[in-house]
């Protein structure tokens, strides 16, 4: 015995990917075997089935599997950038994936500020940034909540600007205008293992109902080929969703809605338990996929320390806004984005959390005292 250390307290992990994998071990093993025995490892029948099924799930015409969510963003931007339009607009509080992809595509990034309540792109901040040099606005459905893509489209369309939805955190969220990912001109998904629809490795997809954009993305994801060995368009890449990952995703797509329901229930429990000095960002309906349980509080590191003393792990999504990251270091001033630094904290949120674990997080939240 090492004496009275916090290890005596059962801990609540931030995430535990083994649980979903072992609950589904048989189906996943069978899916892997199907692929191994087929001898077809790239763009085979599993990949075709996933593209078809995910398109009908979202209500779009075309899905293109790619190698990651970041690749999906990069290829979507490459598909719409022109020699005159070499800037994208996005938010700075969403983990820098879009910024990273834009830089990889050779594009400039301009940042819009966020709404202080829901932490999503502010339309009022976006409006004055739009001009004829912008190829795309990337709207991030951060934490799983759908941003108002219809309003963004209304602003962008008269200026010939494409709207790209980043659905990496919002797979399965739906609004009265349709599924998230079916509202913009193009949308991007990540199947990184921690996402709501996660593979057992990397993966991503681009969705659109525009046949010309779909065709362009299909060319860009395979070397710029217009047909085999005919490299007609520049800017092509090799970015494909592996057959084995597509087979795993075929096993998991049918579970997505139930998983999201459970995530929303977890966040609802936290909201019911939190004291007045902690605001749980609500995930109170199908327009939210419940990807992350994020709270806002005056001193996030003090709350993190309190939760740790109850054995509850936390993370911060995300600690440094893009415009303050060394790789871009722009002089931009984003007052609302900046006020959130040090005030946000993410709590454990995944469908396989047990009721005991949820109760433990709730207990810790209910005992958090304000400083005074
Ligand atoms: C995870 C994530 C991405 C990137 O996806 P990868 O598959 O890891 O490249 C992009 N945008 C957001 C908002 C994400 O959460």
PDB file of C-alpha atoms in Angstrom, residues 11-299:
ATOM      1  CA  UNK A  11     -11.279   7.772 -11.322  1.00  0.00           C
ATOM      2  CA  UNK A  12     -13.509   8.844 -14.166  1.00  0.00           C
ATOM      3  CA  UNK A  13     -11.489   8.851 -17.373  1.00  0.00           C
ATOM      4  CA  UNK A  14     -11.962  11.634 -19.885  1.00  0.00           C
ATOM      5  CA  UNK A  15     -12.575   8.980 -22.525  1.00  0.00           C
ATOM      6  CA  UNK A  16     -12.164   5.207 -22.795  1.00  0.00           C
ATOM      7  CA  UNK A  17     -12.243   3.906 -26.347  1.00  0.00           C
ATOM      8  CA  UNK A  18     -11.847   0.283 -25.239  1.00  0.00           C
ATOM      9  CA  UNK A  19     -15.419   0.166 -24.002  1.00  0.00           C
ATOM     10  CA  UNK A  20     -17.105   0.730 -27.362  1.00  0.00           C
ATOM     11  CA  UNK A  21     -14.556  -1.458 -29.123  1.00  0.00           C
ATOM     12  CA  UNK A  22     -14.997  -4.396 -26.767  1.00  0.00           C
ATOM     13  CA  UNK A  23     -18.797  -4.099 -26.737  1.00  0.00           C
ATOM     14  CA  UNK A  24     -18.639  -4.389 -30.532  1.00  0.00           C
ATOM     15  CA  UNK A  25     -15.663  -6.734 -30.737  1.00  0.00           C
ATOM     16  CA  UNK A  26     -17.442  -9.465 -32.691  1.00  0.00           C
ATOM     17  CA  UNK A  27     -18.935  -7.231 -35.374  1.00  0.00           C
ATOM     18  CA  UNK A  28     -15.679  -5.323 -35.773  1.00  0.00           C
ATOM     19  CA  UNK A  29     -13.660  -8.517 -36.035  1.00  0.00           C
ATOM     20  CA  UNK A  30     -16.045  -9.870 -38.640  1.00  0.00           C
ATOM     21  CA  UNK A  31     -15.814  -6.607 -40.574  1.00  0.00           C
ATOM     22  CA  UNK A  32     -12.009  -6.773 -40.550  1.00  0.00           C
ATOM     23  CA  UNK A  33     -12.122 -10.391 -41.686  1.00  0.00           C
ATOM     24  CA  UNK A  34     -14.457  -9.516 -44.569  1.00  0.00           C
ATOM     25  CA  UNK A  35     -11.922  -6.989 -45.815  1.00  0.00           C
ATOM     26  CA  UNK A  36      -8.892  -9.223 -45.307  1.00  0.00           C
ATOM     27  CA  UNK A  37     -10.547 -12.081 -47.148  1.00  0.00           C
ATOM     28  CA  UNK A  38     -11.727  -9.848 -49.986  1.00  0.00           C
ATOM     29  CA  UNK A  39      -8.160  -8.906 -50.899  1.00  0.00           C
ATOM     30  CA  UNK A  40      -9.459  -5.415 -51.805  1.00  0.00           C
ATOM     31  CA  UNK A  41      -8.030  -2.756 -49.461  1.00  0.00           C
ATOM     32  CA  UNK A  42      -8.735   0.640 -51.037  1.00  0.00           C
ATOM     33  CA  UNK A  43     -12.028   1.927 -52.485  1.00  0.00           C
ATOM     34  CA  UNK A  44     -13.773  -1.428 -52.492  1.00  0.00           C
ATOM     35  CA  UNK A  45     -17.332  -2.468 -51.708  1.00  0.00           C
ATOM     36  CA  UNK A  46     -17.224  -1.482 -48.009  1.00  0.00           C
ATOM     37  CA  UNK A  47     -16.094   2.009 -48.983  1.00  0.00           C
ATOM     38  CA  UNK A  48     -18.804   2.192 -51.631  1.00  0.00           C
ATOM     39  CA  UNK A  49     -21.428   1.066 -49.151  1.00  0.00           C
ATOM     40  CA  UNK A  50     -20.293   3.614 -46.580  1.00  0.00           C
ATOM     41  CA  UNK A  51     -20.399   6.458 -49.105  1.00  0.00           C
ATOM     42  CA  UNK A  52     -23.946   5.461 -50.109  1.00  0.00           C
ATOM     43  CA  UNK A  53     -25.278   4.866 -46.589  1.00  0.00           C
ATOM     44  CA  UNK A  54     -23.728   7.977 -45.073  1.00  0.00           C
ATOM     45  CA  UNK A  55     -25.071  10.084 -47.961  1.00  0.00           C
ATOM     46  CA  UNK A  56     -28.585   8.811 -47.366  1.00  0.00           C
ATOM     47  CA  UNK A  57     -28.218   9.256 -43.588  1.00  0.00           C
ATOM     48  CA  UNK A  58     -27.264  12.917 -44.148  1.00  0.00           C
ATOM     49  CA  UNK A  59     -29.655  13.535 -47.028  1.00  0.00           C
ATOM     50  CA  UNK A  60     -26.944  14.588 -49.481  1.00  0.00           C
ATOM     51  CA  UNK A  61     -26.180  13.343 -52.988  1.00  0.00           C
ATOM     52  CA  UNK A  62     -22.472  12.635 -52.596  1.00  0.00           C
ATOM     53  CA  UNK A  63     -20.044  11.444 -49.943  1.00  0.00           C
ATOM     54  CA  UNK A  64     -16.332  11.179 -50.682  1.00  0.00           C
ATOM     55  CA  UNK A  65     -14.269   9.223 -48.166  1.00  0.00           C
ATOM     56  CA  UNK A  66     -10.837  10.720 -47.412  1.00  0.00           C
ATOM     57  CA  UNK A  67      -8.007   9.997 -44.986  1.00  0.00           C
ATOM     58  CA  UNK A  68      -8.877  12.422 -42.150  1.00  0.00           C
ATOM     59  CA  UNK A  69     -11.013  15.371 -41.134  1.00  0.00           C
ATOM     60  CA  UNK A  70      -8.140  17.750 -41.782  1.00  0.00           C
ATOM     61  CA  UNK A  71      -7.695  16.344 -45.282  1.00  0.00           C
ATOM     62  CA  UNK A  72     -11.427  16.758 -45.831  1.00  0.00           C
ATOM     63  CA  UNK A  73     -11.114  20.452 -44.941  1.00  0.00           C
ATOM     64  CA  UNK A  74      -8.039  20.904 -47.131  1.00  0.00           C
ATOM     65  CA  UNK A  75      -9.591  19.191 -50.158  1.00  0.00           C
ATOM     66  CA  UNK A  76     -12.883  21.065 -49.732  1.00  0.00           C
ATOM     67  CA  UNK A  77     -10.960  24.349 -49.732  1.00  0.00           C
ATOM     68  CA  UNK A  78      -8.826  23.312 -52.706  1.00  0.00           C
ATOM     69  CA  UNK A  79     -12.013  22.450 -54.571  1.00  0.00           C
ATOM     70  CA  UNK A  80     -13.362  25.996 -54.253  1.00  0.00           C
ATOM     71  CA  UNK A  81     -10.271  28.244 -54.182  1.00  0.00           C
ATOM     72  CA  UNK A  82      -9.441  30.139 -57.389  1.00  0.00           C
ATOM     73  CA  UNK A  83      -6.542  32.364 -58.391  1.00  0.00           C
ATOM     74  CA  UNK A  84      -8.587  35.430 -57.342  1.00  0.00           C
ATOM     75  CA  UNK A  85     -10.043  34.000 -54.180  1.00  0.00           C
ATOM     76  CA  UNK A  86      -7.300  32.846 -51.822  1.00  0.00           C
ATOM     77  CA  UNK A  87      -8.668  33.585 -48.351  1.00  0.00           C
ATOM     78  CA  UNK A  88     -10.989  31.680 -46.061  1.00  0.00           C
ATOM     79  CA  UNK A  89     -12.833  32.927 -42.978  1.00  0.00           C
ATOM     80  CA  UNK A  90     -13.325  30.793 -39.883  1.00  0.00           C
ATOM     81  CA  UNK A  91     -13.322  30.981 -36.073  1.00  0.00           C
ATOM     82  CA  UNK A  92     -10.220  30.876 -33.871  1.00  0.00           C
ATOM     83  CA  UNK A  93     -11.595  28.770 -30.995  1.00  0.00           C
ATOM     84  CA  UNK A  94     -11.971  25.421 -32.760  1.00  0.00           C
ATOM     85  CA  UNK A  95      -8.600  23.769 -32.376  1.00  0.00           C
ATOM     86  CA  UNK A  96      -6.787  25.121 -35.451  1.00  0.00           C
ATOM     87  CA  UNK A  97      -7.688  22.211 -37.740  1.00  0.00           C
ATOM     88  CA  UNK A  98      -9.249  24.519 -40.319  1.00  0.00           C
ATOM     89  CA  UNK A  99      -6.353  26.961 -40.106  1.00  0.00           C
ATOM     90  CA  UNK A 100      -3.872  24.118 -40.519  1.00  0.00           C
ATOM     91  CA  UNK A 101      -5.761  22.805 -43.563  1.00  0.00           C
ATOM     92  CA  UNK A 102      -5.996  26.287 -45.119  1.00  0.00           C
ATOM     93  CA  UNK A 103      -2.264  26.840 -44.743  1.00  0.00           C
ATOM     94  CA  UNK A 104      -1.627  23.427 -46.319  1.00  0.00           C
ATOM     95  CA  UNK A 105      -3.833  24.485 -49.238  1.00  0.00           C
ATOM     96  CA  UNK A 106      -1.821  27.687 -49.592  1.00  0.00           C
ATOM     97  CA  UNK A 107      -4.665  29.943 -48.459  1.00  0.00           C
ATOM     98  CA  UNK A 108      -4.843  32.918 -46.111  1.00  0.00           C
ATOM     99  CA  UNK A 109      -7.013  32.808 -43.003  1.00  0.00           C
ATOM    100  CA  UNK A 110      -9.163  35.588 -41.552  1.00  0.00           C
ATOM    101  CA  UNK A 111     -10.866  35.042 -38.211  1.00  0.00           C
ATOM    102  CA  UNK A 112     -14.401  35.940 -37.201  1.00  0.00           C
ATOM    103  CA  UNK A 113     -15.224  36.302 -33.521  1.00  0.00           C
ATOM    104  CA  UNK A 114     -17.674  34.083 -31.675  1.00  0.00           C
ATOM    105  CA  UNK A 115     -20.988  34.503 -29.897  1.00  0.00           C
ATOM    106  CA  UNK A 116     -20.422  34.857 -26.139  1.00  0.00           C
ATOM    107  CA  UNK A 117     -23.221  32.446 -25.223  1.00  0.00           C
ATOM    108  CA  UNK A 118     -22.934  29.495 -27.624  1.00  0.00           C
ATOM    109  CA  UNK A 119     -19.241  29.971 -28.594  1.00  0.00           C
ATOM    110  CA  UNK A 120     -20.081  29.570 -32.313  1.00  0.00           C
ATOM    111  CA  UNK A 121     -19.261  31.956 -35.165  1.00  0.00           C
ATOM    112  CA  UNK A 122     -20.858  35.382 -34.718  1.00  0.00           C
ATOM    113  CA  UNK A 123     -22.745  36.529 -37.817  1.00  0.00           C
ATOM    114  CA  UNK A 124     -22.201  40.160 -36.846  1.00  0.00           C
ATOM    115  CA  UNK A 125     -18.479  39.600 -36.712  1.00  0.00           C
ATOM    116  CA  UNK A 126     -18.515  37.682 -40.014  1.00  0.00           C
ATOM    117  CA  UNK A 127     -20.493  40.226 -42.070  1.00  0.00           C
ATOM    118  CA  UNK A 128     -17.835  42.963 -42.422  1.00  0.00           C
ATOM    119  CA  UNK A 129     -15.110  40.416 -43.228  1.00  0.00           C
ATOM    120  CA  UNK A 130     -16.704  39.173 -46.442  1.00  0.00           C
ATOM    121  CA  UNK A 131     -15.419  40.332 -49.831  1.00  0.00           C
ATOM    122  CA  UNK A 132     -14.661  39.038 -53.325  1.00  0.00           C
ATOM    123  CA  UNK A 133     -11.235  37.659 -52.351  1.00  0.00           C
ATOM    124  CA  UNK A 134     -12.778  35.084 -50.035  1.00  0.00           C
ATOM    125  CA  UNK A 135     -13.378  31.601 -51.438  1.00  0.00           C
ATOM    126  CA  UNK A 136     -14.997  30.008 -48.408  1.00  0.00           C
ATOM    127  CA  UNK A 137     -16.379  30.507 -44.935  1.00  0.00           C
ATOM    128  CA  UNK A 138     -15.799  27.464 -42.738  1.00  0.00           C
ATOM    129  CA  UNK A 139     -18.510  27.166 -40.092  1.00  0.00           C
ATOM    130  CA  UNK A 140     -17.493  24.866 -37.232  1.00  0.00           C
ATOM    131  CA  UNK A 141     -20.278  23.093 -35.362  1.00  0.00           C
ATOM    132  CA  UNK A 142     -18.189  23.288 -32.228  1.00  0.00           C
ATOM    133  CA  UNK A 143     -18.716  20.845 -29.357  1.00  0.00           C
ATOM    134  CA  UNK A 144     -21.480  19.240 -31.440  1.00  0.00           C
ATOM    135  CA  UNK A 145     -23.870  22.216 -31.642  1.00  0.00           C
ATOM    136  CA  UNK A 146     -25.051  23.237 -35.108  1.00  0.00           C
ATOM    137  CA  UNK A 147     -24.199  26.825 -35.967  1.00  0.00           C
ATOM    138  CA  UNK A 148     -26.679  28.805 -38.044  1.00  0.00           C
ATOM    139  CA  UNK A 149     -25.465  27.794 -41.491  1.00  0.00           C
ATOM    140  CA  UNK A 150     -28.587  29.130 -43.238  1.00  0.00           C
ATOM    141  CA  UNK A 151     -27.783  32.699 -42.184  1.00  0.00           C
ATOM    142  CA  UNK A 152     -24.154  32.283 -43.246  1.00  0.00           C
ATOM    143  CA  UNK A 153     -25.263  31.008 -46.662  1.00  0.00           C
ATOM    144  CA  UNK A 154     -27.591  33.968 -47.053  1.00  0.00           C
ATOM    145  CA  UNK A 155     -24.667  36.347 -46.487  1.00  0.00           C
ATOM    146  CA  UNK A 156     -22.209  34.415 -48.652  1.00  0.00           C
ATOM    147  CA  UNK A 157     -24.189  33.469 -51.735  1.00  0.00           C
ATOM    148  CA  UNK A 158     -24.580  36.980 -53.235  1.00  0.00           C
ATOM    149  CA  UNK A 159     -20.788  37.318 -53.024  1.00  0.00           C
ATOM    150  CA  UNK A 160     -20.060  33.938 -54.616  1.00  0.00           C
ATOM    151  CA  UNK A 161     -18.543  32.578 -51.396  1.00  0.00           C
ATOM    152  CA  UNK A 162     -18.801  28.874 -50.613  1.00  0.00           C
ATOM    153  CA  UNK A 163     -19.992  27.738 -47.184  1.00  0.00           C
ATOM    154  CA  UNK A 164     -18.189  24.727 -45.752  1.00  0.00           C
ATOM    155  CA  UNK A 165     -19.553  23.095 -42.594  1.00  0.00           C
ATOM    156  CA  UNK A 166     -16.951  21.472 -40.350  1.00  0.00           C
ATOM    157  CA  UNK A 167     -18.970  18.602 -38.882  1.00  0.00           C
ATOM    158  CA  UNK A 168     -16.052  16.814 -37.199  1.00  0.00           C
ATOM    159  CA  UNK A 169     -17.769  17.240 -33.821  1.00  0.00           C
ATOM    160  CA  UNK A 170     -21.407  17.224 -34.932  1.00  0.00           C
ATOM    161  CA  UNK A 171     -22.029  13.965 -36.820  1.00  0.00           C
ATOM    162  CA  UNK A 172     -25.708  13.137 -36.387  1.00  0.00           C
ATOM    163  CA  UNK A 173     -26.886  16.614 -35.311  1.00  0.00           C
ATOM    164  CA  UNK A 174     -30.022  17.761 -37.137  1.00  0.00           C
ATOM    165  CA  UNK A 175     -31.933  21.019 -37.434  1.00  0.00           C
ATOM    166  CA  UNK A 176     -35.231  22.052 -39.000  1.00  0.00           C
ATOM    167  CA  UNK A 177     -33.251  22.822 -42.182  1.00  0.00           C
ATOM    168  CA  UNK A 178     -31.837  19.301 -42.429  1.00  0.00           C
ATOM    169  CA  UNK A 179     -28.914  17.352 -41.040  1.00  0.00           C
ATOM    170  CA  UNK A 180     -25.758  19.226 -40.122  1.00  0.00           C
ATOM    171  CA  UNK A 181     -23.574  18.670 -43.166  1.00  0.00           C
ATOM    172  CA  UNK A 182     -26.473  19.011 -45.621  1.00  0.00           C
ATOM    173  CA  UNK A 183     -26.980  22.764 -45.255  1.00  0.00           C
ATOM    174  CA  UNK A 184     -23.752  24.315 -46.552  1.00  0.00           C
ATOM    175  CA  UNK A 185     -22.399  23.831 -50.075  1.00  0.00           C
ATOM    176  CA  UNK A 186     -19.838  21.346 -48.814  1.00  0.00           C
ATOM    177  CA  UNK A 187     -19.230  19.752 -45.449  1.00  0.00           C
ATOM    178  CA  UNK A 188     -16.444  17.815 -43.814  1.00  0.00           C
ATOM    179  CA  UNK A 189     -16.357  14.975 -41.293  1.00  0.00           C
ATOM    180  CA  UNK A 190     -13.666  13.320 -39.205  1.00  0.00           C
ATOM    181  CA  UNK A 191     -13.793   9.688 -38.118  1.00  0.00           C
ATOM    182  CA  UNK A 192     -10.879  10.029 -35.695  1.00  0.00           C
ATOM    183  CA  UNK A 193     -11.505   7.455 -32.942  1.00  0.00           C
ATOM    184  CA  UNK A 194     -12.828   9.923 -30.335  1.00  0.00           C
ATOM    185  CA  UNK A 195     -15.422  11.462 -32.659  1.00  0.00           C
ATOM    186  CA  UNK A 196     -19.096  10.544 -32.337  1.00  0.00           C
ATOM    187  CA  UNK A 197     -18.738   8.360 -35.448  1.00  0.00           C
ATOM    188  CA  UNK A 198     -15.222   7.056 -34.883  1.00  0.00           C
ATOM    189  CA  UNK A 199     -13.139   4.580 -36.864  1.00  0.00           C
ATOM    190  CA  UNK A 200     -10.316   2.458 -35.420  1.00  0.00           C
ATOM    191  CA  UNK A 201      -7.786   4.820 -36.905  1.00  0.00           C
ATOM    192  CA  UNK A 202      -7.943   7.924 -39.067  1.00  0.00           C
ATOM    193  CA  UNK A 203     -10.657   8.697 -41.564  1.00  0.00           C
ATOM    194  CA  UNK A 204     -12.740  11.533 -42.931  1.00  0.00           C
ATOM    195  CA  UNK A 205     -15.324  12.444 -45.535  1.00  0.00           C
ATOM    196  CA  UNK A 206     -16.640  15.319 -47.600  1.00  0.00           C
ATOM    197  CA  UNK A 207     -20.362  15.694 -48.280  1.00  0.00           C
ATOM    198  CA  UNK A 208     -22.097  17.739 -50.963  1.00  0.00           C
ATOM    199  CA  UNK A 209     -25.131  17.685 -53.191  1.00  0.00           C
ATOM    200  CA  UNK A 210     -23.364  19.650 -55.933  1.00  0.00           C
ATOM    201  CA  UNK A 211     -22.221  17.217 -58.658  1.00  0.00           C
ATOM    202  CA  UNK A 212     -19.471  19.531 -59.950  1.00  0.00           C
ATOM    203  CA  UNK A 213     -17.967  19.973 -56.480  1.00  0.00           C
ATOM    204  CA  UNK A 214     -18.243  16.234 -55.837  1.00  0.00           C
ATOM    205  CA  UNK A 215     -16.436  15.496 -59.061  1.00  0.00           C
ATOM    206  CA  UNK A 216     -13.693  17.962 -58.253  1.00  0.00           C
ATOM    207  CA  UNK A 217     -13.164  16.492 -54.781  1.00  0.00           C
ATOM    208  CA  UNK A 218     -13.031  12.966 -56.275  1.00  0.00           C
ATOM    209  CA  UNK A 219     -10.262  14.146 -58.592  1.00  0.00           C
ATOM    210  CA  UNK A 220      -8.345  16.001 -55.867  1.00  0.00           C
ATOM    211  CA  UNK A 221      -8.363  13.031 -53.462  1.00  0.00           C
ATOM    212  CA  UNK A 222      -6.591  10.877 -56.063  1.00  0.00           C
ATOM    213  CA  UNK A 223      -3.663  12.850 -57.507  1.00  0.00           C
ATOM    214  CA  UNK A 224      -5.846  15.153 -59.625  1.00  0.00           C
ATOM    215  CA  UNK A 225      -6.750  12.248 -61.890  1.00  0.00           C
ATOM    216  CA  UNK A 226      -9.634  12.770 -64.265  1.00  0.00           C
ATOM    217  CA  UNK A 227      -9.199   9.088 -65.066  1.00  0.00           C
ATOM    218  CA  UNK A 228      -6.547   6.577 -64.109  1.00  0.00           C
ATOM    219  CA  UNK A 229      -3.024   7.939 -64.737  1.00  0.00           C
ATOM    220  CA  UNK A 230      -4.357  11.152 -66.250  1.00  0.00           C
ATOM    221  CA  UNK A 231      -3.284  13.938 -63.909  1.00  0.00           C
ATOM    222  CA  UNK A 232      -5.388  16.726 -65.318  1.00  0.00           C
ATOM    223  CA  UNK A 233      -5.858  19.140 -62.433  1.00  0.00           C
ATOM    224  CA  UNK A 234      -3.179  20.538 -60.126  1.00  0.00           C
ATOM    225  CA  UNK A 235      -3.479  20.470 -56.335  1.00  0.00           C
ATOM    226  CA  UNK A 236      -4.330  16.763 -56.177  1.00  0.00           C
ATOM    227  CA  UNK A 237      -3.386  14.591 -53.239  1.00  0.00           C
ATOM    228  CA  UNK A 238      -3.561  10.997 -52.196  1.00  0.00           C
ATOM    229  CA  UNK A 239      -6.171  11.022 -49.446  1.00  0.00           C
ATOM    230  CA  UNK A 240      -8.359   7.955 -49.219  1.00  0.00           C
ATOM    231  CA  UNK A 241     -10.515   6.319 -46.538  1.00  0.00           C
ATOM    232  CA  UNK A 242      -9.125   2.793 -46.113  1.00  0.00           C
ATOM    233  CA  UNK A 243     -11.433  -0.103 -46.900  1.00  0.00           C
ATOM    234  CA  UNK A 244     -10.969  -1.574 -43.409  1.00  0.00           C
ATOM    235  CA  UNK A 245     -11.931   1.720 -41.736  1.00  0.00           C
ATOM    236  CA  UNK A 246     -14.962   1.999 -44.028  1.00  0.00           C
ATOM    237  CA  UNK A 247     -15.955  -1.536 -42.923  1.00  0.00           C
ATOM    238  CA  UNK A 248     -15.731  -0.478 -39.246  1.00  0.00           C
ATOM    239  CA  UNK A 249     -17.748   2.652 -39.984  1.00  0.00           C
ATOM    240  CA  UNK A 250     -20.445   0.519 -41.641  1.00  0.00           C
ATOM    241  CA  UNK A 251     -20.771  -1.315 -38.299  1.00  0.00           C
ATOM    242  CA  UNK A 252     -20.916   1.938 -36.331  1.00  0.00           C
ATOM    243  CA  UNK A 253     -23.143   4.240 -38.380  1.00  0.00           C
ATOM    244  CA  UNK A 254     -26.313   2.443 -37.159  1.00  0.00           C
ATOM    245  CA  UNK A 255     -25.276   3.198 -33.535  1.00  0.00           C
ATOM    246  CA  UNK A 256     -24.646   6.915 -34.029  1.00  0.00           C
ATOM    247  CA  UNK A 257     -28.084   8.269 -33.076  1.00  0.00           C
ATOM    248  CA  UNK A 258     -28.313   6.256 -29.860  1.00  0.00           C
ATOM    249  CA  UNK A 259     -24.777   7.289 -28.885  1.00  0.00           C
ATOM    250  CA  UNK A 260     -25.623  10.957 -29.426  1.00  0.00           C
ATOM    251  CA  UNK A 261     -28.788  10.603 -27.350  1.00  0.00           C
ATOM    252  CA  UNK A 262     -26.738   9.192 -24.504  1.00  0.00           C
ATOM    253  CA  UNK A 263     -24.163  12.004 -24.794  1.00  0.00           C
ATOM    254  CA  UNK A 264     -26.913  14.622 -24.568  1.00  0.00           C
ATOM    255  CA  UNK A 265     -28.334  12.863 -21.488  1.00  0.00           C
ATOM    256  CA  UNK A 266     -24.899  12.944 -19.826  1.00  0.00           C
ATOM    257  CA  UNK A 267     -24.570  16.679 -20.477  1.00  0.00           C
ATOM    258  CA  UNK A 268     -28.116  17.213 -19.180  1.00  0.00           C
ATOM    259  CA  UNK A 269     -27.193  15.463 -15.914  1.00  0.00           C
ATOM    260  CA  UNK A 270     -24.174  17.707 -15.516  1.00  0.00           C
ATOM    261  CA  UNK A 271     -26.306  20.788 -16.161  1.00  0.00           C
ATOM    262  CA  UNK A 272     -28.748  19.699 -13.444  1.00  0.00           C
ATOM    263  CA  UNK A 273     -25.941  19.258 -10.904  1.00  0.00           C
ATOM    264  CA  UNK A 274     -23.698  22.234 -11.530  1.00  0.00           C
ATOM    265  CA  UNK A 275     -23.628  25.059  -9.003  1.00  0.00           C
ATOM    266  CA  UNK A 276     -24.423  28.623 -10.063  1.00  0.00           C
ATOM    267  CA  UNK A 277     -20.774  29.485 -10.689  1.00  0.00           C
ATOM    268  CA  UNK A 278     -20.464  26.865 -13.454  1.00  0.00           C
ATOM    269  CA  UNK A 279     -22.457  27.164 -16.697  1.00  0.00           C
ATOM    270  CA  UNK A 280     -22.787  23.905 -18.615  1.00  0.00           C
ATOM    271  CA  UNK A 281     -23.161  24.731 -22.319  1.00  0.00           C
ATOM    272  CA  UNK A 282     -26.515  23.092 -23.078  1.00  0.00           C
ATOM    273  CA  UNK A 283     -26.933  20.119 -25.427  1.00  0.00           C
ATOM    274  CA  UNK A 284     -30.679  20.211 -25.221  1.00  0.00           C
ATOM    275  CA  UNK A 285     -31.947  18.760 -28.480  1.00  0.00           C
ATOM    276  CA  UNK A 286     -31.161  17.042 -31.778  1.00  0.00           C
ATOM    277  CA  UNK A 287     -29.375  20.160 -33.089  1.00  0.00           C
ATOM    278  CA  UNK A 288     -26.546  19.149 -30.732  1.00  0.00           C
ATOM    279  CA  UNK A 289     -24.577  15.912 -31.116  1.00  0.00           C
ATOM    280  CA  UNK A 290     -23.222  16.123 -27.559  1.00  0.00           C
ATOM    281  CA  UNK A 291     -19.630  15.647 -28.668  1.00  0.00           C
ATOM    282  CA  UNK A 292     -18.090  17.507 -25.725  1.00  0.00           C
ATOM    283  CA  UNK A 293     -19.480  18.484 -22.321  1.00  0.00           C
ATOM    284  CA  UNK A 294     -18.056  21.976 -22.017  1.00  0.00           C
ATOM    285  CA  UNK A 295     -18.570  24.254 -19.048  1.00  0.00           C
ATOM    286  CA  UNK A 296     -17.754  27.893 -18.602  1.00  0.00           C
ATOM    287  CA  UNK A 297     -16.583  29.203 -15.245  1.00  0.00           C
ATOM    288  CA  UNK A 298     -14.523  32.112 -13.899  1.00  0.00           C
ATOM    289  CA  UNK A 299     -11.439  30.001 -13.183  1.00  0.00           C
TER     290      UNK A 299
END
